[in-house]
Amino acid sequence: MGNYSLEKLELNKILSAVSEYAATKGGKADILACRPSDDLSEVRRRLSLTFECDKLLYKYGIGKIESFVSVNEAAVRAKKGSTLSCAELLDCAALLRSARCAFESIDKVVDDEITLIRAYSNRLYYDKFTEEDIFDKIISVDSVSDHASERLYTIRSKIKQLNEKIRERLSEYVTGKDGEYLQDGIVTIRNDRYVIPVKAEHKSHVKGFVHDRSKTGATFFIEPEYILELNNELIALQIDEREEVEAVLKALSVRVGSMSENVAEDEIILAELDGMFARAEYSYAHKCTMPSVNDRGIIRIIKGRHPLIDKNKVVPVSVELGERYNFLLLSGANTGGKTVTMKTVGLFCAMAACGLYIPACEGSQVAVFKHVFCDIGDSQSIEESLSTFSSHMTNIAYICNNADNKSLVLIDELGGGTNPDEGQALAKAVVKYLLDCGAKGIVTTHFTPLKEFAYTVKGIENASMEFDSDTLKPLYRLKTGLPGASNALIIARRLGLNGGILKQAESYLSDGARDFENILRRAEDSRIKAEEKLSEALALEKNWREKVNSVNAKIEEINREKEKIAKSARSESRRIISERTEQAESILAEIEDIFKKAEVSQKDLIAARTLKNKLVNSAYEEEESKKKIEEFVPATPMNIKNGVNVYVKRMDCRGIITDYSENKDEAEVTCGSLKMHIKLKDLSVCLNDEKVPVNKVKIVKSLPKDRPILEINVLGLTVIEALYEVDNFIDKALIDNLDEIKVIHGVGTGKLKNAIAEHLKKHKRVESFRSGKYGEGETGVTFIKLK
């Protein structure tokens, strides 16, 4: 790709923005020097490196490359025997630490997808011992630690002690009787030796060596004789200190010199890694995605955003190219986004070829081209005496001479800047030539004949940038399939051109041009409105789908609840049956034990009859329990609503829900003329419309417990139920020592009366029976005399 095209696409600005994320100068330089590759495998490798760095940064939390400065030159000098300064050695240690941290952080990640970056990090050289030794021994850019060596520690300890001793001796002089000779009561240093400031008129009173004099001549700095030897000893120790520091730095420099080649390679590797991490950081910060790449010229950008436009203002655009057609002829209003769209396509291809993600949605695809040719903007050259058209045609000629089926061609306003008739004819010929040579690309135009030409030639498709004719503003959306109206007069009106001039301009338009523009404008308006309606319809469909899904989810929840209740009911049924079976077996065993006796007494018979009744009652309760399980389910907020039939457990009656309060967890139930507020836990919902079973045995007369019951009412019972109740009543009467009892069965069809009579004829404990007399109930009752 030529530098001219890359400059027009503004790739240099993108790379400059990416370089800001680099931590090292080498990383910045690596990014700025990057050029798009035209090799598909290399482009995929670059994108894979960015993918791995993105994963390391934002999935595993690996830090990027630590900052360091270049030490290659210093390492080479050290190899040749030079002693490096403290600052240079610290820079070497920083490089070694950066290499070690990069290796260790990447090495600890266990991920089969991290392969390319690991290949880089595995080549890094580091020496942790030398790195730590430098940081331990050198504490600043101009200072070595006291503990850099034992000898240095000893020397500096002696220097410290000697300094204190000299200061003490001089302090005695300053505060003593000779203090009056001094200009100031201070101790200072001249020529690395301790001195005292003596007044000029008293310099003869202080024996020692003069080292300096003030500018005014009023003060002499004299080293007293009695500290001369101490100062000499201090100077000697300072010389020893410098020699030892030099020895420490020399030893460290030798170690750095021995690894100079490794350090040089580390700088290169770390710069490359820094550039890769910077690409990943830029992609993450700008919400970019990894595009798929191909070498077939296929471009599919989904909601791409030009990265140099403010993210709060940019309008995403979707573009397809290279499958159904090789060229897009892009038309529409000025300032409508045609040039930006065209540059976005070229820039995205260049960014991907540099290993950068693109600011577009997942699923986007770009192609790798050998050449990208651009003719965008005004390239007028005063120095070369080229007009706009001449410069334009110079570029077009270069493009046509070099374009092939591996080229992406982007031409803005093809054929512009000259006579329209000649310009549009030239534009048709250029487009036809580029199509024939297999190139891919985008051409923008305002020429109506060129728009018509796109309908007649295979391989090129009309497209337009949408324009809102109501607000007179561009919408910056690309639509493929229809050309766009230029709307030049409309835009001129919006920009304030005189109405009379515009009216005159309209009169100069040919009928064909006016009609074509009007048709395009109406077609564009119709399409925009149709798409708005489609968008509304899709939104409604989505809304209804969500509602249907919600209803289906509730139905599934209800079905699960019903299944849960049914399962619980079946479990309870099995438990009750098992319990009743055990009770029945126990009762039968007791009855068998009674009849196994050699002689069965009257008392035994009564006991056996009682056990029999208990067994029948148990079976009846089991049947009733089972029936209730089958006919009712517990009331819940999901199945309670107005009009639902319910069974009130405490009242043993059936009612209808007339109101439900979710907050109080209770319902208003109407039972006949009675209205009650019942808690949900005391209600059961009826699964069918059958009457709620109630206790069918009704004792018409309730007597105190100490008085025997003389009659039983079996009205409304079946024959079996009535005979069962009569037998129980006879057994109870025998226990109560009654002679006569009464059974109320009613007249009806006489079926119940006759059945009772036939049963009494065979009953061993019945002596006789009769119908009632006048005043006793007549044929509606039967009196029984017991034995």
CSV table of N, CA and C in Angstrom, one decimal, residues 458-534:
chain,number,residue,atom,x,y,z
A,458,LYS,N,-22.9,-5.2,-15.3
A,458,LYS,CA,-22.8,-6.2,-14.2
A,458,LYS,C,-21.6,-5.9,-13.4
A,459,GLY,N,-21.7,-6.1,-12.1
A,459,GLY,CA,-20.6,-6.0,-11.2
A,459,GLY,C,-20.5,-4.7,-10.4
A,460,ILE,N,-21.4,-3.8,-10.7
A,460,ILE,CA,-21.5,-2.5,-9.9
A,460,ILE,C,-22.9,-2.3,-9.4
A,461,GLU,N,-23.0,-1.8,-8.2
A,461,GLU,CA,-24.4,-1.6,-7.6
A,461,GLU,C,-24.5,-0.1,-7.1
A,462,ASN,N,-25.7,0.4,-7.4
A,462,ASN,CA,-26.0,1.7,-6.9
A,462,ASN,C,-26.2,1.7,-5.4
A,463,ALA,N,-25.8,2.8,-4.7
A,463,ALA,CA,-26.0,2.9,-3.3
A,463,ALA,C,-26.2,4.4,-3.0
A,464,SER,N,-26.8,4.7,-1.9
A,464,SER,CA,-27.0,6.1,-1.6
A,464,SER,C,-26.9,6.4,-0.1
A,465,MET,N,-26.6,7.6,0.2
A,465,MET,CA,-26.7,8.1,1.6
A,465,MET,C,-28.0,8.8,1.8
A,466,GLU,N,-28.7,8.3,2.8
A,466,GLU,CA,-30.1,8.8,3.0
A,466,GLU,C,-30.1,10.3,3.4
A,467,PHE,N,-31.2,10.9,2.9
A,467,PHE,CA,-31.4,12.4,3.1
A,467,PHE,C,-32.9,12.6,3.5
A,468,ASP,N,-33.1,13.3,4.6
A,468,ASP,CA,-34.5,13.6,5.1
A,468,ASP,C,-34.9,14.9,4.4
A,469,SER,N,-35.8,14.8,3.5
A,469,SER,CA,-36.3,15.9,2.7
A,469,SER,C,-37.2,16.8,3.6
A,470,ASP,N,-37.7,16.3,4.7
A,470,ASP,CA,-38.6,17.1,5.6
A,470,ASP,C,-37.7,18.1,6.4
A,471,THR,N,-36.7,17.5,7.0
A,471,THR,CA,-35.8,18.4,7.8
A,471,THR,C,-34.6,19.0,7.0
A,472,LEU,N,-34.5,18.5,5.7
A,472,LEU,CA,-33.4,19.0,4.9
A,472,LEU,C,-32.0,18.7,5.4
A,473,LYS,N,-31.9,17.5,6.1
A,473,LYS,CA,-30.7,17.2,6.7
A,473,LYS,C,-30.3,15.7,6.3
A,474,PRO,N,-29.0,15.5,6.1
A,474,PRO,CA,-28.6,14.1,5.8
A,474,PRO,C,-28.7,13.2,7.0
A,475,LEU,N,-29.0,11.9,6.8
A,475,LEU,CA,-29.1,10.9,7.9
A,475,LEU,C,-27.9,10.0,8.1
A,476,TYR,N,-26.9,10.2,7.1
A,476,TYR,CA,-25.7,9.4,7.3
A,476,TYR,C,-25.9,7.9,7.3
A,477,ARG,N,-26.9,7.4,6.6
A,477,ARG,CA,-27.1,6.0,6.5
A,477,ARG,C,-27.0,5.5,5.1
A,478,LEU,N,-26.3,4.4,4.9
A,478,LEU,CA,-26.1,3.9,3.6
A,478,LEU,C,-27.2,2.9,3.2
A,479,LYS,N,-27.7,3.0,2.0
A,479,LYS,CA,-28.7,2.1,1.5
A,479,LYS,C,-28.3,1.6,0.1
A,480,THR,N,-28.2,0.3,0.0
A,480,THR,CA,-27.8,-0.3,-1.3
A,480,THR,C,-29.0,-0.6,-2.1
A,481,GLY,N,-28.8,-0.4,-3.5
A,481,GLY,CA,-29.9,-0.8,-4.4
A,481,GLY,C,-30.5,0.4,-5.2
A,482,LEU,N,-30.5,1.6,-4.6
A,482,LEU,CA,-31.0,2.7,-5.3
A,482,LEU,C,-30.0,3.9,-5.2
A,483,PRO,N,-29.9,4.6,-6.3
A,483,PRO,CA,-29.1,5.8,-6.3
A,483,PRO,C,-29.7,6.9,-5.4
A,484,GLY,N,-29.0,7.9,-5.1
A,484,GLY,CA,-29.5,9.0,-4.2
A,484,GLY,C,-29.6,10.3,-5.0
A,485,ALA,N,-30.5,11.1,-4.7
A,485,ALA,CA,-30.7,12.4,-5.3
A,485,ALA,C,-29.6,13.3,-4.7
A,486,SER,N,-29.1,14.2,-5.5
A,486,SER,CA,-28.0,15.1,-5.1
A,486,SER,C,-28.6,16.2,-4.1
A,487,ASN,N,-29.8,16.6,-4.4
A,487,ASN,CA,-30.5,17.6,-3.5
A,487,ASN,C,-29.7,18.9,-3.4
A,488,ALA,N,-29.0,19.2,-4.5
A,488,ALA,CA,-28.2,20.4,-4.4
A,488,ALA,C,-29.0,21.7,-4.2
A,489,LEU,N,-30.1,21.8,-4.8
A,489,LEU,CA,-30.9,23.0,-4.7
A,489,LEU,C,-31.5,23.1,-3.3
A,490,ILE,N,-31.9,21.9,-2.7
A,490,ILE,CA,-32.5,21.8,-1.4
A,490,ILE,C,-31.4,22.3,-0.3
A,491,ILE,N,-30.2,21.7,-0.5
A,491,ILE,CA,-29.2,22.1,0.4
A,491,ILE,C,-28.8,23.6,0.3
A,492,ALA,N,-28.8,24.1,-0.9
A,492,ALA,CA,-28.5,25.5,-1.1
A,492,ALA,C,-29.6,26.4,-0.4
A,493,ARG,N,-30.8,25.9,-0.5
A,493,ARG,CA,-31.9,26.7,0.2
A,493,ARG,C,-31.6,26.6,1.7
A,494,ARG,N,-31.3,25.4,2.3
A,494,ARG,CA,-31.0,25.3,3.7
A,494,ARG,C,-29.8,26.2,4.1
A,495,LEU,N,-28.9,26.4,3.2
A,495,LEU,CA,-27.7,27.2,3.6
A,495,LEU,C,-27.9,28.7,3.3
A,496,GLY,N,-29.1,29.1,2.9
A,496,GLY,CA,-29.5,30.5,2.9
A,496,GLY,C,-29.4,31.2,1.5
A,497,LEU,N,-29.3,30.4,0.4
A,497,LEU,CA,-29.2,31.0,-0.9
A,497,LEU,C,-30.6,31.6,-1.2
A,498,ASN,N,-30.5,32.8,-1.9
A,498,ASN,CA,-31.7,33.6,-2.3
A,498,ASN,C,-32.7,32.7,-3.0
A,499,GLY,N,-34.0,32.8,-2.6
A,499,GLY,CA,-35.1,32.0,-3.2
A,499,GLY,C,-35.2,32.3,-4.7
A,500,GLY,N,-35.1,33.5,-5.1
A,500,GLY,CA,-35.2,33.9,-6.5
A,500,GLY,C,-34.1,33.2,-7.4
A,501,ILE,N,-32.9,33.1,-6.8
A,501,ILE,CA,-31.8,32.4,-7.5
A,501,ILE,C,-32.2,30.9,-7.7
A,502,LEU,N,-32.7,30.4,-6.6
A,502,LEU,CA,-33.0,28.9,-6.6
A,502,LEU,C,-34.1,28.7,-7.7
A,503,LYS,N,-35.1,29.6,-7.7
A,503,LYS,CA,-36.2,29.4,-8.7
A,503,LYS,C,-35.7,29.4,-10.1
A,504,GLN,N,-34.8,30.4,-10.3
A,504,GLN,CA,-34.2,30.5,-11.6
A,504,GLN,C,-33.4,29.3,-12.0
A,505,ALA,N,-32.7,28.7,-11.0
A,505,ALA,CA,-31.9,27.5,-11.2
A,505,ALA,C,-32.8,26.4,-11.6
A,506,GLU,N,-33.9,26.2,-10.9
A,506,GLU,CA,-34.8,25.1,-11.3
A,506,GLU,C,-35.3,25.2,-12.7
A,507,SER,N,-35.5,26.5,-13.2
A,507,SER,CA,-36.0,26.6,-14.6
A,507,SER,C,-34.9,26.2,-15.6
A,508,TYR,N,-33.6,26.2,-15.2
A,508,TYR,CA,-32.6,25.9,-16.1
A,508,TYR,C,-32.4,24.3,-16.2
A,509,LEU,N,-33.0,23.6,-15.2
A,509,LEU,CA,-32.8,22.2,-15.3
A,509,LEU,C,-33.6,21.6,-16.5
A,510,SER,N,-33.0,20.6,-17.1
A,510,SER,CA,-33.7,19.9,-18.1
A,510,SER,C,-34.9,19.1,-17.6
A,511,ASP,N,-35.8,18.8,-18.4
A,511,ASP,CA,-37.0,18.0,-17.9
A,511,ASP,C,-36.6,16.6,-17.5
A,512,GLY,N,-35.6,16.0,-18.2
A,512,GLY,CA,-35.2,14.7,-17.8
A,512,GLY,C,-34.5,14.7,-16.5
A,513,ALA,N,-33.6,15.7,-16.3
A,513,ALA,CA,-32.9,15.8,-15.0
A,513,ALA,C,-33.8,16.0,-13.9
A,514,ARG,N,-34.8,17.0,-14.1
A,514,ARG,CA,-35.7,17.3,-13.0
A,514,ARG,C,-36.6,16.1,-12.7
A,515,ASP,N,-37.0,15.4,-13.7
A,515,ASP,CA,-37.9,14.2,-13.4
A,515,ASP,C,-37.1,13.1,-12.7
A,516,PHE,N,-35.9,12.9,-13.1
A,516,PHE,CA,-35.0,11.8,-12.5
A,516,PHE,C,-34.8,12.1,-11.1
A,517,GLU,N,-34.4,13.4,-10.8
A,517,GLU,CA,-34.2,13.8,-9.4
A,517,GLU,C,-35.4,13.6,-8.5
A,518,ASN,N,-36.6,14.1,-9.1
A,518,ASN,CA,-37.8,14.0,-8.4
A,518,ASN,C,-38.2,12.5,-8.1
A,519,ILE,N,-38.0,11.6,-9.1
A,519,ILE,CA,-38.3,10.2,-8.9
A,519,ILE,C,-37.4,9.6,-7.8
A,520,LEU,N,-36.1,10.0,-7.9
A,520,LEU,CA,-35.2,9.5,-6.8
A,520,LEU,C,-35.6,10.0,-5.5
A,521,ARG,N,-36.0,11.2,-5.4
A,521,ARG,CA,-36.3,11.8,-4.1
A,521,ARG,C,-37.6,11.1,-3.5
A,522,ARG,N,-38.6,11.0,-4.4
A,522,ARG,CA,-39.8,10.3,-3.9
A,522,ARG,C,-39.6,8.9,-3.5
A,523,ALA,N,-38.7,8.2,-4.3
A,523,ALA,CA,-38.4,6.8,-4.0
A,523,ALA,C,-37.7,6.7,-2.7
A,524,GLU,N,-36.8,7.6,-2.5
A,524,GLU,CA,-36.0,7.6,-1.2
A,524,GLU,C,-37.0,7.9,0.0
A,525,ASP,N,-37.9,8.9,-0.2
A,525,ASP,CA,-38.8,9.2,0.9
A,525,ASP,C,-39.7,8.0,1.2
A,526,SER,N,-40.2,7.4,0.1
A,526,SER,CA,-41.1,6.2,0.3
A,526,SER,C,-40.3,5.1,1.0
A,527,ARG,N,-39.1,4.9,0.6
A,527,ARG,CA,-38.3,3.8,1.2
A,527,ARG,C,-38.1,4.1,2.7
A,528,ILE,N,-37.8,5.3,3.0
A,528,ILE,CA,-37.5,5.7,4.4
A,528,ILE,C,-38.8,5.4,5.3
A,529,LYS,N,-39.9,5.9,4.7
A,529,LYS,CA,-41.2,5.7,5.4
A,529,LYS,C,-41.5,4.2,5.6
A,530,ALA,N,-41.3,3.5,4.5
A,530,ALA,CA,-41.6,2.0,4.6
A,530,ALA,C,-40.7,1.3,5.6
A,531,GLU,N,-39.4,1.8,5.7
A,531,GLU,CA,-38.6,1.2,6.7
A,531,GLU,C,-39.0,1.6,8.1
A,532,GLU,N,-39.5,2.8,8.3
A,532,GLU,CA,-40.0,3.2,9.6
A,532,GLU,C,-41.1,2.3,10.0
A,533,LYS,N,-42.1,2.1,9.0
A,533,LYS,CA,-43.2,1.2,9.3
A,533,LYS,C,-42.8,-0.2,9.6
A,534,LEU,N,-41.8,-0.7,8.9
A,534,LEU,CA,-41.3,-2.0,9.1
A,534,LEU,C,-40.6,-2.1,10.5
